[in-house]
């Protein structure tokens, strides 16, 4: 089967840096995406990695290691508005390139 | 502004009743999706459509049906065969379905059983 694992909850302090990890077990891996979802809201796209390495978009960066089946989302200069759930999702050839989603990581930011 | 509109925001279903959730997009996207989200869980794919008049089953299609008669519209019917329909339903669209295209989501519909 195909599965993704990410921590259920992470706590950090405003202004700090936090890393949210995602490990996956899939066949035919194609790419890893990250989405943010505020409570009761719609998910919004953050980043996509298909190749090994770091992708940076403002305060957010995403990393992928295909050989380790591992990725992470790095959030810098945390702000209270970053309090949300963060989902990793993988696309695979076996899933006909449709996204398979992790259960999400709830990020709690303390002042 | 372009976007995805889902309606209604809240919906209640009686036993044995079919209900239809609306999803309309004006982003000119070819691909559309329906997901189900249960509390504390990730999204699970119900159905997706890559083009008008064509759609594919996702992981949890049983008890649901869709149509794609227009590019802009992708309604989801929750049938009486779906015995546990209470969930948050999210519609999304993207320019393509090859896994690397960002998906844009509507604000969702919360469905409950009366």
mmCIF file of C-alpha atoms in Angstrom:
data_model
loop_
_atom_site.group_PDB
_atom_site.id
_atom_site.type_symbol
_atom_site.label_atom_id
_atom_site.label_comp_id
_atom_site.label_asym_id
_atom_site.label_seq_id
_atom_site.Cartn_x
_atom_site.Cartn_y
_atom_site.Cartn_z
ATOM 1 C CA UNK A 1 0.000 0.000 0.000
ATOM 2 C CA UNK A 2 0.901 3.661 -0.164
ATOM 3 C CA UNK A 3 1.223 5.744 2.992
ATOM 4 C CA UNK A 4 2.460 9.068 4.272
ATOM 5 C CA UNK A 5 3.506 9.927 7.804
ATOM 6 C CA UNK A 6 3.738 13.361 9.351
ATOM 7 C CA UNK A 7 3.600 14.455 13.005
ATOM 8 C CA UNK A 8 0.101 15.173 14.251
ATOM 9 C CA UNK A 9 1.081 18.343 16.076
ATOM 10 C CA UNK A 10 4.027 20.720 16.332
ATOM 11 C CA UNK A 11 4.380 23.685 18.703
ATOM 12 C CA UNK A 12 6.684 26.665 18.125
ATOM 13 C CA UNK A 13 7.204 30.217 19.273
ATOM 14 C CA UNK A 14 6.411 33.319 17.262
ATOM 15 C CA UNK A 15 9.470 34.483 15.325
ATOM 16 C CA UNK A 16 11.137 31.065 15.446
ATOM 17 C CA UNK A 17 11.778 28.461 12.741
ATOM 18 C CA UNK A 18 9.889 25.170 12.539
ATOM 19 C CA UNK A 19 10.296 22.085 10.359
ATOM 20 C CA UNK A 20 7.436 19.723 9.514
ATOM 21 C CA UNK A 21 8.562 16.324 8.263
ATOM 22 C CA UNK A 22 6.873 13.961 5.869
ATOM 23 C CA UNK A 23 7.951 10.414 5.076
ATOM 24 C CA UNK A 24 6.237 8.364 2.413
ATOM 25 C CA UNK A 25 6.032 4.786 1.248
ATOM 26 C CA UNK A 26 4.855 4.687 -2.331
ATOM 27 C CA UNK A 27 5.717 3.143 -5.644
ATOM 28 C CA UNK A 28 6.145 5.195 -8.770
ATOM 29 C CA UNK A 29 6.793 8.450 -6.890
ATOM 30 C CA UNK A 30 6.241 11.541 -9.026
ATOM 31 C CA UNK A 31 6.247 14.569 -6.714
ATOM 32 C CA UNK A 32 5.558 15.965 -3.236
ATOM 33 C CA UNK A 33 3.254 18.899 -2.544
ATOM 34 C CA UNK A 34 2.508 20.917 0.587
ATOM 35 C CA UNK A 35 -0.786 22.611 1.441
ATOM 36 C CA UNK A 36 -1.889 24.847 4.304
ATOM 37 C CA UNK A 37 -5.375 24.703 5.800
ATOM 38 C CA UNK A 38 -6.703 27.040 8.470
ATOM 39 C CA UNK A 39 -9.429 25.677 10.742
ATOM 40 C CA UNK A 40 -12.646 25.273 8.790
ATOM 41 C CA UNK A 41 -11.100 26.685 5.649
ATOM 42 C CA UNK A 42 -9.957 25.618 2.223
ATOM 43 C CA UNK A 43 -6.500 24.126 1.644
ATOM 44 C CA UNK A 44 -4.101 26.429 -0.193
ATOM 45 C CA UNK A 45 -1.101 25.305 -2.207
ATOM 46 C CA UNK A 46 2.337 26.120 -0.784
ATOM 47 C CA UNK A 47 4.975 24.231 -2.762
ATOM 48 C CA UNK A 48 5.863 21.323 -5.012
ATOM 49 C CA UNK A 49 9.050 19.254 -5.243
ATOM 50 C CA UNK A 50 9.778 16.689 -7.922
ATOM 51 C CA UNK A 51 13.568 16.701 -7.710
ATOM 52 C CA UNK A 52 15.927 16.446 -4.755
ATOM 53 C CA UNK A 53 16.778 19.697 -3.053
ATOM 54 C CA UNK A 54 15.357 22.807 -1.502
ATOM 55 C CA UNK A 55 12.699 25.077 -3.011
ATOM 56 C CA UNK A 56 12.325 28.488 -1.391
ATOM 57 C CA UNK A 57 9.271 30.740 -1.545
ATOM 58 C CA UNK A 58 9.510 33.669 0.819
ATOM 59 C CA UNK A 59 9.367 32.500 4.446
ATOM 60 C CA UNK A 60 8.500 28.971 3.395
ATOM 61 C CA UNK A 61 10.893 26.371 1.979
ATOM 62 C CA UNK A 62 10.350 22.756 1.023
ATOM 63 C CA UNK A 63 12.909 19.986 0.748
ATOM 64 C CA UNK A 64 12.839 16.583 -0.908
ATOM 65 C CA UNK A 65 15.106 13.547 -0.778
ATOM 66 C CA UNK A 66 13.813 10.900 -3.150
ATOM 67 C CA UNK A 67 16.395 8.341 -2.027
ATOM 68 C CA UNK A 68 15.189 8.670 1.587
ATOM 69 C CA UNK A 69 11.470 8.980 0.675
ATOM 70 C CA UNK A 70 11.435 12.071 2.841
ATOM 71 C CA UNK A 71 10.556 15.705 2.638
ATOM 72 C CA UNK A 72 10.005 18.634 4.934
ATOM 73 C CA UNK A 73 8.415 22.044 5.037
ATOM 74 C CA UNK A 74 10.428 24.778 6.736
ATOM 75 C CA UNK A 75 8.674 27.864 8.041
ATOM 76 C CA UNK A 76 10.818 30.819 9.100
ATOM 77 C CA UNK A 77 10.007 33.965 11.093
ATOM 78 C CA UNK A 78 6.820 32.381 12.356
ATOM 79 C CA UNK A 79 3.784 34.596 12.626
ATOM 80 C CA UNK A 80 0.563 33.923 14.515
ATOM 81 C CA UNK A 81 -1.280 33.689 11.183
ATOM 82 C CA UNK A 82 0.837 30.620 10.347
ATOM 83 C CA UNK A 83 -1.172 28.658 12.924
ATOM 84 C CA UNK A 84 -2.861 26.076 10.711
ATOM 85 C CA UNK A 85 -2.686 22.462 9.597
ATOM 86 C CA UNK A 86 -0.079 21.539 7.010
ATOM 87 C CA UNK A 87 -0.542 18.590 4.684
ATOM 88 C CA UNK A 88 1.974 16.769 2.544
ATOM 89 C CA UNK A 89 0.612 14.998 -0.494
ATOM 90 C CA UNK A 90 2.338 12.785 -3.032
ATOM 91 C CA UNK A 91 1.516 12.042 -6.637
ATOM 92 C CA UNK A 92 2.500 8.650 -7.956
ATOM 93 C CA UNK A 93 2.213 6.773 -11.201
ATOM 94 C CA UNK A 94 0.318 4.061 -9.333
ATOM 95 C CA UNK A 95 -2.301 6.593 -8.219
ATOM 96 C CA UNK A 96 -2.639 7.787 -11.802
ATOM 97 C CA UNK A 97 -0.878 10.984 -10.674
ATOM 98 C CA UNK A 98 -3.660 11.847 -8.244
ATOM 99 C CA UNK A 99 -2.657 13.204 -4.848
ATOM 100 C CA UNK A 100 -2.447 10.926 -1.827
ATOM 101 C CA UNK A 101 -2.681 13.056 1.313
ATOM 102 C CA UNK A 102 -1.094 12.771 4.726
ATOM 103 C CA UNK A 103 -3.227 13.220 7.838
ATOM 104 C CA UNK A 104 -1.846 16.711 8.437
ATOM 105 C CA UNK A 105 0.285 18.439 11.065
ATOM 106 C CA UNK A 106 -1.372 21.000 13.306
ATOM 107 C CA UNK A 107 1.063 23.855 13.932
ATOM 108 C CA UNK A 108 0.474 25.711 17.188
ATOM 109 C CA UNK A 109 2.304 29.005 17.580
ATOM 110 C CA UNK A 110 2.765 30.572 20.983
ATOM 111 C CA UNK A 111 3.483 34.265 21.503
ATOM 112 C CA UNK B 1 -11.868 37.451 -9.373
ATOM 113 C CA UNK B 2 -11.493 33.862 -10.484
ATOM 114 C CA UNK B 3 -12.187 31.099 -8.075
ATOM 115 C CA UNK B 4 -14.235 28.109 -7.033
ATOM 116 C CA UNK B 5 -17.675 28.422 -5.509
ATOM 117 C CA UNK B 6 -19.217 25.622 -3.490
ATOM 118 C CA UNK B 7 -22.778 25.635 -2.250
ATOM 119 C CA UNK B 8 -24.411 25.239 0.101
ATOM 120 C CA UNK B 9 -22.000 25.879 2.961
ATOM 121 C CA UNK B 10 -24.012 23.593 5.268
ATOM 122 C CA UNK B 11 -26.305 20.750 4.245
ATOM 123 C CA UNK B 12 -28.419 18.302 6.175
ATOM 124 C CA UNK B 13 -29.515 14.955 4.818
ATOM 125 C CA UNK B 14 -32.375 12.760 5.948
ATOM 126 C CA UNK B 15 -32.149 8.980 5.907
ATOM 127 C CA UNK B 16 -32.713 7.573 2.432
ATOM 128 C CA UNK B 17 -32.305 10.924 0.749
ATOM 129 C CA UNK B 18 -29.951 11.892 -2.072
ATOM 130 C CA UNK B 19 -28.355 15.318 -1.878
ATOM 131 C CA UNK B 20 -26.338 17.254 -4.441
ATOM 132 C CA UNK B 21 -23.413 19.532 -3.699
ATOM 133 C CA UNK B 22 -22.624 22.250 -6.199
ATOM 134 C CA UNK B 23 -19.159 23.232 -7.441
ATOM 135 C CA UNK B 24 -18.561 25.961 -10.032
ATOM 136 C CA UNK B 25 -15.210 27.364 -11.205
ATOM 137 C CA UNK B 26 -14.348 30.322 -13.435
ATOM 138 C CA UNK B 27 -10.617 29.637 -13.616
ATOM 139 C CA UNK B 28 -10.906 27.939 -17.014
ATOM 140 C CA UNK B 29 -9.352 24.809 -15.512
ATOM 141 C CA UNK B 30 -9.752 21.488 -17.310
ATOM 142 C CA UNK B 31 -9.467 19.280 -14.228
ATOM 143 C CA UNK B 32 -11.826 19.162 -11.253
ATOM 144 C CA UNK B 33 -11.888 17.054 -8.107
ATOM 145 C CA UNK B 34 -14.060 16.105 -5.165
ATOM 146 C CA UNK B 35 -12.523 15.250 -1.801
ATOM 147 C CA UNK B 36 -13.910 14.159 1.520
ATOM 148 C CA UNK B 37 -12.256 15.286 4.768
ATOM 149 C CA UNK B 38 -13.078 13.739 8.141
ATOM 150 C CA UNK B 39 -11.999 15.377 11.406
ATOM 151 C CA UNK B 40 -8.260 15.154 12.012
ATOM 152 C CA UNK B 41 -7.641 13.397 8.723
ATOM 153 C CA UNK B 42 -6.272 14.171 5.316
ATOM 154 C CA UNK B 43 -8.253 14.510 2.135
ATOM 155 C CA UNK B 44 -9.547 11.441 0.341
ATOM 156 C CA UNK B 45 -10.357 11.542 -3.349
ATOM 157 C CA UNK B 46 -13.933 10.704 -4.331
ATOM 158 C CA UNK B 47 -14.017 11.491 -8.057
ATOM 159 C CA UNK B 48 -12.027 13.529 -10.533
ATOM 160 C CA UNK B 49 -12.564 14.773 -14.054
ATOM 161 C CA UNK B 50 -9.908 15.683 -16.593
ATOM 162 C CA UNK B 51 -12.247 16.908 -19.286
ATOM 163 C CA UNK B 52 -15.910 17.568 -19.991
ATOM 164 C CA UNK B 53 -18.082 14.431 -20.173
ATOM 165 C CA UNK B 54 -15.387 12.289 -18.579
ATOM 166 C CA UNK B 55 -14.679 11.416 -14.941
ATOM 167 C CA UNK B 56 -12.818 8.789 -12.960
ATOM 168 C CA UNK B 57 -13.410 7.115 -9.609
ATOM 169 C CA UNK B 58 -11.120 7.972 -6.756
ATOM 170 C CA UNK B 59 -10.376 5.924 -3.667
ATOM 171 C CA UNK B 60 -13.804 6.241 -2.027
ATOM 172 C CA UNK B 61 -16.320 6.574 -4.884
ATOM 173 C CA UNK B 62 -18.898 4.131 -3.510
ATOM 174 C CA UNK B 63 -22.129 5.883 -2.575
ATOM 175 C CA UNK B 64 -21.326 8.991 -4.634
ATOM 176 C CA UNK B 65 -21.975 10.068 -8.215
ATOM 177 C CA UNK B 66 -20.840 13.008 -10.365
ATOM 178 C CA UNK B 67 -21.406 14.592 -13.743
ATOM 179 C CA UNK B 68 -19.320 16.927 -15.906
ATOM 180 C CA UNK B 69 -21.589 18.387 -18.546
ATOM 181 C CA UNK B 70 -19.876 21.779 -18.550
ATOM 182 C CA UNK B 71 -16.259 22.753 -18.031
ATOM 183 C CA UNK B 72 -17.240 25.107 -15.211
ATOM 184 C CA UNK B 73 -19.399 22.720 -13.205
ATOM 185 C CA UNK B 74 -18.777 19.438 -11.361
ATOM 186 C CA UNK B 75 -21.686 18.587 -9.025
ATOM 187 C CA UNK B 76 -21.437 15.745 -6.516
ATOM 188 C CA UNK B 77 -24.449 13.665 -5.456
ATOM 189 C CA UNK B 78 -24.274 11.874 -2.138
ATOM 190 C CA UNK B 79 -26.662 8.970 -2.513
ATOM 191 C CA UNK B 80 -28.573 7.043 0.140
ATOM 192 C CA UNK B 81 -26.081 4.219 -0.428
ATOM 193 C CA UNK B 82 -23.440 6.290 1.370
ATOM 194 C CA UNK B 83 -24.113 5.187 4.940
ATOM 195 C CA UNK B 84 -21.708 7.552 6.659
ATOM 196 C CA UNK B 85 -21.941 10.830 4.725
ATOM 197 C CA UNK B 86 -21.182 13.223 7.575
ATOM 198 C CA UNK B 87 -17.986 15.015 6.531
ATOM 199 C CA UNK B 88 -16.478 18.161 5.050
ATOM 200 C CA UNK B 89 -16.590 18.034 1.239
ATOM 201 C CA UNK B 90 -14.051 19.989 -0.783
ATOM 202 C CA UNK B 91 -14.080 20.698 -4.506
ATOM 203 C CA UNK B 92 -10.869 21.641 -6.318
ATOM 204 C CA UNK B 93 -9.641 22.434 -9.808
ATOM 205 C CA UNK B 94 -6.309 22.555 -11.611
ATOM 206 C CA UNK B 95 -4.983 23.163 -15.088
ATOM 207 C CA UNK B 96 -4.082 19.485 -15.456
ATOM 208 C CA UNK B 97 -4.091 16.203 -13.558
ATOM 209 C CA UNK B 98 -0.460 15.205 -13.842
ATOM 210 C CA UNK B 99 0.254 15.675 -10.152
ATOM 211 C CA UNK B 100 2.448 18.763 -10.392
ATOM 212 C CA UNK B 101 -0.283 21.331 -10.921
ATOM 213 C CA UNK B 102 -1.458 23.274 -7.848
ATOM 214 C CA UNK B 103 -5.026 22.514 -6.899
ATOM 215 C CA UNK B 104 -7.318 25.428 -6.064
ATOM 216 C CA UNK B 105 -10.026 24.706 -3.533
ATOM 217 C CA UNK B 106 -13.487 25.995 -2.769
ATOM 218 C CA UNK B 107 -14.580 26.816 0.798
ATOM 219 C CA UNK B 108 -16.255 23.455 1.252
ATOM 220 C CA UNK B 109 -19.656 22.053 2.200
ATOM 221 C CA UNK B 110 -20.328 20.518 5.604
ATOM 222 C CA UNK B 111 -22.810 17.658 5.324
ATOM 223 C CA UNK B 112 -24.583 16.200 8.324
ATOM 224 C CA UNK B 113 -27.278 13.590 8.849
ATOM 225 C CA UNK B 114 -30.529 14.661 10.501
#
